[in-house]
mmCIF file of C-alpha atoms in Angstrom:
data_model
loop_
_atom_site.group_PDB
_atom_site.id
_atom_site.type_symbol
_atom_site.label_atom_id
_atom_site.label_comp_id
_atom_site.label_asym_id
_atom_site.label_seq_id
_atom_site.Cartn_x
_atom_site.Cartn_y
_atom_site.Cartn_z
ATOM 1 C CA MET A 998 105.106 73.446 63.464
ATOM 2 C CA LEU A 999 104.273 71.596 60.301
ATOM 3 C CA SER A 1000 102.135 68.555 61.018
ATOM 4 C CA ALA A 1001 100.341 66.878 63.889
ATOM 5 C CA ALA A 1002 99.758 63.223 64.666
ATOM 6 C CA THR A 1003 97.702 62.634 67.848
ATOM 7 C CA SER A 1004 96.258 64.691 70.667
ATOM 8 C CA ASN A 1005 93.782 65.567 73.323
ATOM 9 C CA GLU A 1006 90.096 65.563 72.445
ATOM 10 C CA ASN A 1007 89.053 67.416 75.609
ATOM 11 C CA GLN A 1008 87.007 70.584 75.401
ATOM 12 C CA SER A 1009 87.710 73.601 77.588
ATOM 13 C CA THR A 1010 85.625 76.254 79.219
ATOM 14 C CA ASP A 1011 88.355 78.895 78.881
ATOM 15 C CA LYS A 1012 88.514 78.923 75.088
ATOM 16 C CA PRO A 1013 88.157 82.311 73.414
ATOM 17 C CA ALA A 1014 86.312 82.754 70.114
ATOM 18 C CA ARG A 1015 87.694 80.727 67.225
ATOM 19 C CA VAL A 1016 88.664 81.770 63.738
ATOM 20 C CA ASP A 1017 88.164 79.088 61.059
ATOM 21 C CA MET A 1018 91.386 77.970 59.342
ATOM 22 C CA GLY A 1019 90.159 74.775 57.657
ATOM 23 C CA THR A 1020 90.818 71.763 59.867
ATOM 24 C CA ARG A 1021 92.865 73.904 62.251
ATOM 25 C CA GLN A 1022 91.580 76.984 63.950
ATOM 26 C CA ALA A 1023 93.263 80.031 65.360
ATOM 27 C CA ALA A 1024 92.468 80.347 69.036
ATOM 28 C CA PHE A 1025 92.115 84.135 68.956
ATOM 29 C CA ALA A 1026 90.904 86.676 66.419
ATOM 30 C CA ASP A 1027 93.814 89.082 66.919
ATOM 31 C CA LYS A 1028 96.671 90.160 69.196
ATOM 32 C CA GLN A 1029 94.471 92.261 71.445
ATOM 33 C CA GLN A 1030 91.982 89.444 72.042
ATOM 34 C CA PHE A 1031 94.921 87.110 72.749
ATOM 35 C CA VAL A 1032 96.184 89.371 75.545
ATOM 36 C CA GLU A 1033 92.765 90.239 76.946
ATOM 37 C CA ALA A 1034 91.629 86.607 77.078
ATOM 38 C CA LEU A 1035 94.841 85.280 78.643
ATOM 39 C CA LEU A 1036 95.376 88.111 81.130
ATOM 40 C CA PRO A 1037 93.095 86.792 83.911
ATOM 41 C CA LEU A 1038 94.436 83.258 83.425
ATOM 42 C CA ALA A 1039 98.042 84.490 83.673
ATOM 43 C CA GLU A 1040 97.237 86.533 86.772
ATOM 44 C CA GLN A 1041 95.737 83.444 88.410
ATOM 45 C CA ALA A 1042 98.596 81.131 87.390
ATOM 46 C CA THR A 1043 101.297 83.495 88.672
ATOM 47 C CA GLN A 1044 99.520 84.607 91.847
ATOM 48 C CA ASN A 1045 102.003 82.822 94.142
ATOM 49 C CA SER A 1046 104.956 82.728 91.772
ATOM 50 C CA PRO A 1047 107.854 85.011 90.896
ATOM 51 C CA VAL A 1048 106.896 84.593 87.223
ATOM 52 C CA ASP A 1049 105.398 87.759 85.734
ATOM 53 C CA GLY A 1050 102.015 87.227 84.081
ATOM 54 C CA LEU A 1051 102.592 89.802 81.320
ATOM 55 C CA SER A 1052 105.962 88.301 80.479
ATOM 56 C CA MET A 1053 104.295 84.894 80.358
ATOM 57 C CA ILE A 1054 101.710 86.195 77.859
ATOM 58 C CA ALA A 1055 104.494 87.684 75.717
ATOM 59 C CA GLN A 1056 106.240 84.316 75.703
ATOM 60 C CA ALA A 1057 102.994 82.584 74.721
ATOM 61 C CA ALA A 1058 102.561 85.136 71.908
ATOM 62 C CA VAL A 1059 105.959 84.221 70.469
ATOM 63 C CA GLU A 1060 105.388 80.487 70.917
ATOM 64 C CA THR A 1061 101.976 80.516 69.199
ATOM 65 C CA GLY A 1062 102.115 83.474 66.821
ATOM 66 C CA TRP A 1063 99.517 85.289 68.968
ATOM 67 C CA GLY A 1064 97.362 82.148 69.020
ATOM 68 C CA GLN A 1065 97.288 81.872 65.229
ATOM 69 C CA GLN A 1066 99.696 78.910 65.113
ATOM 70 C CA MET A 1067 98.543 76.674 67.922
ATOM 71 C CA ILE A 1068 99.657 73.063 68.096
ATOM 72 C CA HIS A 1069 96.779 70.846 66.926
ATOM 73 C CA SER A 1070 96.057 67.140 66.714
ATOM 74 C CA LEU A 1071 95.652 65.391 63.390
ATOM 75 C CA GLY A 1072 91.902 65.839 63.882
ATOM 76 C CA GLY A 1073 92.302 69.587 64.326
ATOM 77 C CA GLN A 1074 91.832 69.733 68.117
ATOM 78 C CA ASN A 1075 93.692 72.551 69.858
ATOM 79 C CA SER A 1076 96.336 71.314 72.316
ATOM 80 C CA HIS A 1077 96.155 74.595 74.285
ATOM 81 C CA ASN A 1078 99.958 74.362 74.575
ATOM 82 C CA LEU A 1079 100.880 78.041 74.814
ATOM 83 C CA PHE A 1080 104.544 77.530 75.641
ATOM 84 C CA GLY A 1081 105.816 74.792 73.347
ATOM 85 C CA ILE A 1082 106.334 72.462 76.306
ATOM 86 C CA LYS A 1083 107.396 69.021 75.175
ATOM 87 C CA ALA A 1084 105.925 65.879 76.712
ATOM 88 C CA SER A 1085 108.563 63.837 78.504
ATOM 89 C CA LYS A 1086 108.193 60.111 79.063
ATOM 90 C CA ASN A 1087 106.881 60.948 82.553
ATOM 91 C CA TRP A 1088 104.030 63.135 81.239
ATOM 92 C CA GLN A 1089 100.764 61.342 81.971
ATOM 93 C CA GLY A 1090 98.487 63.718 80.098
ATOM 94 C CA ASP A 1091 97.586 63.866 76.436
ATOM 95 C CA ARG A 1092 100.238 64.646 73.854
ATOM 96 C CA THR A 1093 100.493 65.775 70.258
ATOM 97 C CA LEU A 1094 103.242 64.788 67.826
ATOM 98 C CA ILE A 1095 104.368 67.569 65.517
ATOM 99 C CA ASP A 1096 107.283 68.544 63.348
ATOM 100 C CA SER A 1097 108.945 71.585 64.883
ATOM 101 C CA VAL A 1098 111.997 73.680 64.087
ATOM 102 C CA GLU A 1099 114.927 73.148 66.419
ATOM 103 C CA TYR A 1100 118.318 74.872 66.335
ATOM 104 C CA LYS A 1101 121.594 73.070 66.878
ATOM 105 C CA ASP A 1102 124.935 74.814 66.428
ATOM 106 C CA GLY A 1103 123.116 77.710 64.765
ATOM 107 C CA SER A 1104 121.403 75.581 62.120
ATOM 108 C CA ALA A 1105 117.653 75.049 61.968
ATOM 109 C CA SER A 1106 116.191 71.631 61.248
ATOM 110 C CA LYS A 1107 112.798 69.915 61.476
ATOM 111 C CA VAL A 1108 112.357 67.455 64.323
ATOM 112 C CA ARG A 1109 109.292 65.373 65.228
ATOM 113 C CA SER A 1110 108.549 65.745 68.921
ATOM 114 C CA ALA A 1111 105.758 65.026 71.376
ATOM 115 C CA PHE A 1112 104.244 68.127 72.942
ATOM 116 C CA LYS A 1113 101.923 68.338 75.930
ATOM 117 C CA ALA A 1114 98.193 68.781 75.287
ATOM 118 C CA TYR A 1115 95.953 70.400 77.893
ATOM 119 C CA PRO A 1116 92.197 70.622 78.478
ATOM 120 C CA GLY A 1117 92.401 74.439 78.436
ATOM 121 C CA PHE A 1118 94.678 77.475 78.433
ATOM 122 C CA SER A 1119 94.495 77.832 82.214
ATOM 123 C CA ASP A 1120 95.925 74.307 82.563
ATOM 124 C CA ALA A 1121 98.760 75.198 80.198
ATOM 125 C CA MET A 1122 99.654 78.315 82.176
ATOM 126 C CA GLN A 1123 99.588 76.499 85.496
ATOM 127 C CA ASP A 1124 101.777 73.717 84.083
ATOM 128 C CA TYR A 1125 104.231 76.281 82.694
ATOM 129 C CA VAL A 1126 104.654 77.836 86.147
ATOM 130 C CA ARG A 1127 105.032 74.371 87.754
ATOM 131 C CA THR A 1128 107.556 73.364 85.098
ATOM 132 C CA LEU A 1129 109.743 76.393 85.827
ATOM 133 C CA GLU A 1130 109.408 76.128 89.592
ATOM 134 C CA ASN A 1131 110.014 72.362 89.769
ATOM 135 C CA SER A 1132 112.987 72.144 87.424
ATOM 136 C CA PRO A 1133 116.408 72.952 88.903
ATOM 137 C CA ARG A 1134 117.671 74.053 85.488
ATOM 138 C CA TYR A 1135 115.352 77.090 85.592
ATOM 139 C CA SER A 1136 116.282 78.173 89.143
ATOM 140 C CA GLU A 1137 118.605 80.953 87.952
ATOM 141 C CA ALA A 1138 115.885 82.334 85.674
ATOM 142 C CA LEU A 1139 113.371 82.417 88.530
ATOM 143 C CA LYS A 1140 115.819 84.404 90.653
ATOM 144 C CA VAL A 1141 115.645 87.228 88.077
ATOM 145 C CA ALA A 1142 111.973 86.861 87.082
ATOM 146 C CA ASP A 1143 111.372 90.520 87.973
ATOM 147 C CA ASN A 1144 113.651 91.525 85.057
ATOM 148 C CA PRO A 1145 112.075 90.117 81.856
ATOM 149 C CA GLN A 1146 115.138 90.569 79.609
ATOM 150 C CA THR A 1147 117.392 88.730 82.061
ATOM 151 C CA PHE A 1148 114.679 86.178 82.863
ATOM 152 C CA PHE A 1149 114.223 85.165 79.216
ATOM 153 C CA SER A 1150 117.973 85.177 78.594
ATOM 154 C CA GLU A 1151 118.390 82.820 81.559
ATOM 155 C CA LEU A 1152 115.567 80.582 80.289
ATOM 156 C CA GLN A 1153 117.261 80.444 76.905
ATOM 157 C CA GLN A 1154 120.654 79.639 78.459
ATOM 158 C CA ALA A 1155 119.018 76.904 80.546
ATOM 159 C CA GLY A 1156 117.798 75.239 77.364
ATOM 160 C CA TYR A 1157 114.123 76.217 77.377
ATOM 161 C CA ALA A 1158 114.305 77.014 73.669
ATOM 162 C CA THR A 1159 116.858 76.332 70.961
ATOM 163 C CA ASP A 1160 116.204 79.497 68.916
ATOM 164 C CA PRO A 1161 119.222 81.777 69.442
ATOM 165 C CA GLN A 1162 116.931 84.850 69.203
ATOM 166 C CA TYR A 1163 114.290 83.502 71.597
ATOM 167 C CA ALA A 1164 114.733 86.076 74.392
ATOM 168 C CA ASN A 1165 114.896 88.968 71.915
ATOM 169 C CA LYS A 1166 111.703 87.832 70.172
ATOM 170 C CA ILE A 1167 109.800 87.778 73.452
ATOM 171 C CA MET A 1168 111.101 91.186 74.470
ATOM 172 C CA SER A 1169 110.014 92.596 71.105
ATOM 173 C CA VAL A 1170 106.331 91.884 71.906
ATOM 174 C CA LEU A 1171 106.286 92.594 75.648
ATOM 175 C CA ASP A 1172 105.541 96.332 75.272
ATOM 176 C CA PHE A 1173 102.422 95.553 73.235
ATOM 177 C CA VAL A 1174 101.255 93.082 75.896
ATOM 178 C CA ARG A 1175 101.840 95.685 78.610
ATOM 179 C CA SER A 1176 99.916 98.309 76.628
ATOM 180 C CA VAL A 1177 96.852 96.092 76.126
ATOM 181 C CA ALA A 1178 96.930 95.070 79.791
ATOM 182 C CA ALA A 1179 97.127 98.712 80.907
ATOM 183 C CA ASN A 1180 94.167 99.630 78.686
ATOM 184 C CA ALA A 1181 92.176 96.679 80.017
ATOM 185 C CA ALA A 1182 92.938 97.705 83.618
ATOM 186 C CA SER A 1183 91.886 101.306 83.032
ATOM 187 C CA SER A 1184 88.568 100.243 81.523
ATOM 188 C CA ARG A 1185 87.618 98.018 84.496
#
């Protein structure tokens, strides 16, 4: 993500502490805070879904660089878009235009696209679950949601992401997410 054009100016109540990065701010101080802050939101969003909350956090970590590379508006407002979900013509919420890297036939190129902007991270997680559950192209992935490797491979095959290493990147961070979640659960 290289530049932003317009976005949501809404404030959220589920925003973790911010780290100053000039006009743009990281949403989380570090990887552990990222997982700990998103864990209850993921649990709530996936409560009645086959989608695994920890897998969802791992995907958000890859999409946002652990919250350090959030999509922002030109004015520096966080879009809270944890999953790189693009805004279709039917999207009635706020949107942010950014240059992103897309892969076609194995080659990466920059493309300007509209991405969804949300009032908060909880909204983004709930929309992610709705997006998967309401789109027929993700039905095969949802059937194997209990197996993260297969789930993310199916999402990738269904066109969720164009990066040919997308599923592998998510799997490479899932163990860390699980570890932080286990530590958080044992300290409750």
